[in-house]
Amino acid sequence: MTVNHVGLRVRDLDASKRFYEALGFTEKFSMDVDDAPTDRLLSLDPPLGLRVVYLTDGPFVLELLTFDEHEGRADERVITDIGLTHLSIGVDDVEAAKAAVVDTGGEVVTSSDLGAAVMVRDPDGQMVELLQTALRPVTPH
């Protein structure tokens, strides 16, 4: 088994792309997705207006997606919600990464700042942990 990608619904594809690129991701490709058969796969009524951007960091693939024809909830998620709680991104320089977060429309959760680790929010409020690269808890095989 392998993980193919993680999908993240965003409001503004360009703004989110800039945010994640500032943290080290690279765009591989983007596309407008046909309604069929995607509507069936996602159990949504057409039209969808689905647009996606695939970003990579090494072997990790992050899919940013937005729907022009489906509004979506705008609630701010908290870490205790059921489901995906956060992305953890290893960075060599936490201070520089925090500056990039602010410069690209994100927010630093200053009360969480431990120096080598800090929680931030992307432009849509998704929690992202910035963790000093040397502190990686699990080494991939």
CSV table of C-alpha atoms in Angstrom, one decimal:
chain,number,residue,atom,x,y,z
A,1,MET,CA,0.0,0.0,0.0
A,2,THR,CA,1.1,3.6,-0.7
A,3,VAL,CA,-0.5,6.9,0.0
A,4,ASN,CA,-1.4,8.5,-3.4
A,5,HIS,CA,-2.1,12.0,-2.2
A,6,VAL,CA,-3.9,14.2,0.4
A,7,GLY,CA,-6.7,16.4,-0.9
A,8,LEU,CA,-7.3,19.8,0.6
A,9,ARG,CA,-10.4,21.8,-0.3
A,10,VAL,CA,-9.6,25.5,-0.6
A,11,ARG,CA,-11.5,28.7,-1.5
A,12,ASP,CA,-8.9,30.4,-3.6
A,13,LEU,CA,-6.7,28.0,-5.6
A,14,ASP,CA,-4.0,30.7,-6.4
A,15,ALA,CA,-3.7,32.0,-2.9
A,16,SER,CA,-3.4,28.5,-1.4
A,17,LYS,CA,-0.9,27.5,-4.1
A,18,ARG,CA,1.3,30.5,-3.1
A,19,PHE,CA,1.0,29.7,0.6
A,20,TYR,CA,2.1,26.0,0.2
A,21,GLU,CA,4.8,26.9,-2.4
A,22,ALA,CA,6.3,29.4,0.2
A,23,LEU,CA,6.6,26.4,2.5
A,24,GLY,CA,8.6,24.4,0.0
A,25,PHE,CA,6.0,22.6,-2.2
A,26,THR,CA,6.4,22.6,-6.0
A,27,GLU,CA,3.5,22.7,-8.5
A,28,LYS,CA,3.5,19.6,-10.7
A,29,PHE,CA,0.4,20.3,-12.7
A,30,SER,CA,-3.1,21.8,-12.6
A,31,MET,CA,-6.3,21.0,-14.4
A,32,ASP,CA,-10.0,21.6,-14.8
A,33,VAL,CA,-11.8,18.4,-14.1
A,34,ASP,CA,-14.7,17.1,-16.2
A,35,ASP,CA,-17.9,16.7,-14.3
A,36,ALA,CA,-18.4,13.1,-15.4
A,37,PRO,CA,-17.4,10.7,-13.9
A,38,THR,CA,-16.1,12.9,-11.0
A,39,ASP,CA,-19.6,13.8,-9.9
A,40,ARG,CA,-20.3,10.1,-9.4
A,41,LEU,CA,-17.0,9.4,-7.6
A,42,LEU,CA,-17.6,12.4,-5.2
A,43,SER,CA,-21.4,11.9,-4.9
A,44,LEU,CA,-22.1,15.5,-6.0
A,45,ASP,CA,-24.7,16.9,-8.4
A,46,PRO,CA,-23.2,18.6,-11.5
A,47,PRO,CA,-22.2,21.1,-12.4
A,48,LEU,CA,-19.1,20.9,-10.2
A,49,GLY,CA,-16.6,23.4,-11.6
A,50,LEU,CA,-13.8,21.4,-10.1
A,51,ARG,CA,-10.3,22.7,-10.5
A,52,VAL,CA,-7.2,21.1,-9.0
A,53,VAL,CA,-3.5,21.8,-8.4
A,54,TYR,CA,-1.1,19.1,-7.5
A,55,LEU,CA,1.9,20.1,-5.4
A,56,THR,CA,4.8,17.9,-4.3
A,57,ASP,CA,7.4,17.9,-1.6
A,58,GLY,CA,9.6,14.9,-2.3
A,59,PRO,CA,7.3,11.9,-2.6
A,60,PHE,CA,4.4,13.6,-0.8
A,61,VAL,CA,1.6,14.9,-3.0
A,62,LEU,CA,-0.8,17.6,-1.9
A,63,GLU,CA,-3.9,18.1,-4.0
A,64,LEU,CA,-5.5,21.5,-3.7
A,65,LEU,CA,-9.1,21.5,-5.0
A,66,THR,CA,-11.9,24.0,-5.4
A,67,PHE,CA,-15.4,23.8,-6.7
A,68,ASP,CA,-16.8,26.8,-8.6
A,69,GLU,CA,-20.3,25.5,-8.3
A,70,HIS,CA,-20.3,24.2,-4.7
A,71,GLU,CA,-19.9,26.7,-1.9
A,72,GLY,CA,-18.7,24.5,1.0
A,73,ARG,CA,-18.7,25.2,4.7
A,74,ALA,CA,-16.5,28.0,5.9
A,75,ASP,CA,-16.3,26.9,9.6
A,76,GLU,CA,-13.0,27.2,11.3
A,77,ARG,CA,-11.8,23.7,12.2
A,78,VAL,CA,-10.1,23.1,15.5
A,79,ILE,CA,-7.6,20.4,16.3
A,80,THR,CA,-10.1,18.4,18.3
A,81,ASP,CA,-12.5,18.0,15.3
A,82,ILE,CA,-12.9,14.4,14.0
A,83,GLY,CA,-11.0,13.9,10.7
A,84,LEU,CA,-7.8,15.3,9.4
A,85,THR,CA,-6.4,17.6,12.1
A,86,HIS,CA,-3.4,19.1,10.5
A,87,LEU,CA,-0.5,18.8,8.1
A,88,SER,CA,3.0,18.7,9.6
A,89,ILE,CA,5.6,20.3,7.4
A,90,GLY,CA,9.3,20.0,8.2
A,91,VAL,CA,11.2,23.3,7.8
A,92,ASP,CA,14.9,24.1,8.2
A,93,ASP,CA,14.1,27.6,9.5
A,94,VAL,CA,11.0,28.0,11.5
A,95,GLU,CA,11.3,31.8,11.8
A,96,ALA,CA,11.6,32.2,8.0
A,97,ALA,CA,8.6,29.8,7.5
A,98,LYS,CA,6.5,31.9,9.9
A,99,ALA,CA,7.3,35.0,7.9
A,100,ALA,CA,6.3,33.2,4.7
A,101,VAL,CA,3.0,32.2,6.3
A,102,VAL,CA,2.2,35.8,7.1
A,103,ASP,CA,3.4,37.0,3.7
A,104,THR,CA,1.1,34.6,1.9
A,105,GLY,CA,-2.1,35.2,3.8
A,106,GLY,CA,-1.8,32.7,6.6
A,107,GLU,CA,-1.8,33.2,10.4
A,108,VAL,CA,0.8,32.2,13.0
A,109,VAL,CA,-0.9,30.8,16.2
A,110,THR,CA,1.6,32.7,18.4
A,111,SER,CA,0.4,31.0,21.6
A,112,SER,CA,1.6,27.7,20.2
A,113,ASP,CA,5.2,28.8,19.4
A,114,LEU,CA,7.7,26.5,20.9
A,115,GLY,CA,10.6,27.8,18.8
A,116,ALA,CA,11.3,24.5,17.0
A,117,ALA,CA,7.6,24.0,16.4
A,118,VAL,CA,4.6,26.2,15.9
A,119,MET,CA,1.0,25.9,14.6
A,120,VAL,CA,-0.2,28.1,11.8
A,121,ARG,CA,-3.3,28.4,9.7
A,122,ASP,CA,-3.3,28.5,5.9
A,123,PRO,CA,-5.5,31.1,4.1
A,124,ASP,CA,-8.6,28.9,4.7
A,125,GLY,CA,-7.9,28.2,8.3
A,126,GLN,CA,-6.5,24.7,7.9
A,127,MET,CA,-4.1,23.9,10.8
A,128,VAL,CA,-0.5,23.3,9.7
A,129,GLU,CA,2.3,22.4,12.0
A,130,LEU,CA,5.8,23.8,11.2
A,131,LEU,CA,8.3,21.5,12.7
A,132,GLN,CA,12.1,21.9,12.7
A,133,THR,CA,13.3,19.3,10.2
A,134,ALA,CA,15.7,17.7,12.7
A,135,LEU,CA,12.8,16.8,15.0
A,136,ARG,CA,11.1,14.5,12.5
A,137,PRO,CA,9.4,11.9,14.8
A,138,VAL,CA,9.4,9.0,12.2
A,139,THR,CA,12.0,8.4,9.5
A,140,PRO,CA,10.4,7.1,6.2
A,141,HIS,CA,11.9,3.8,5.0
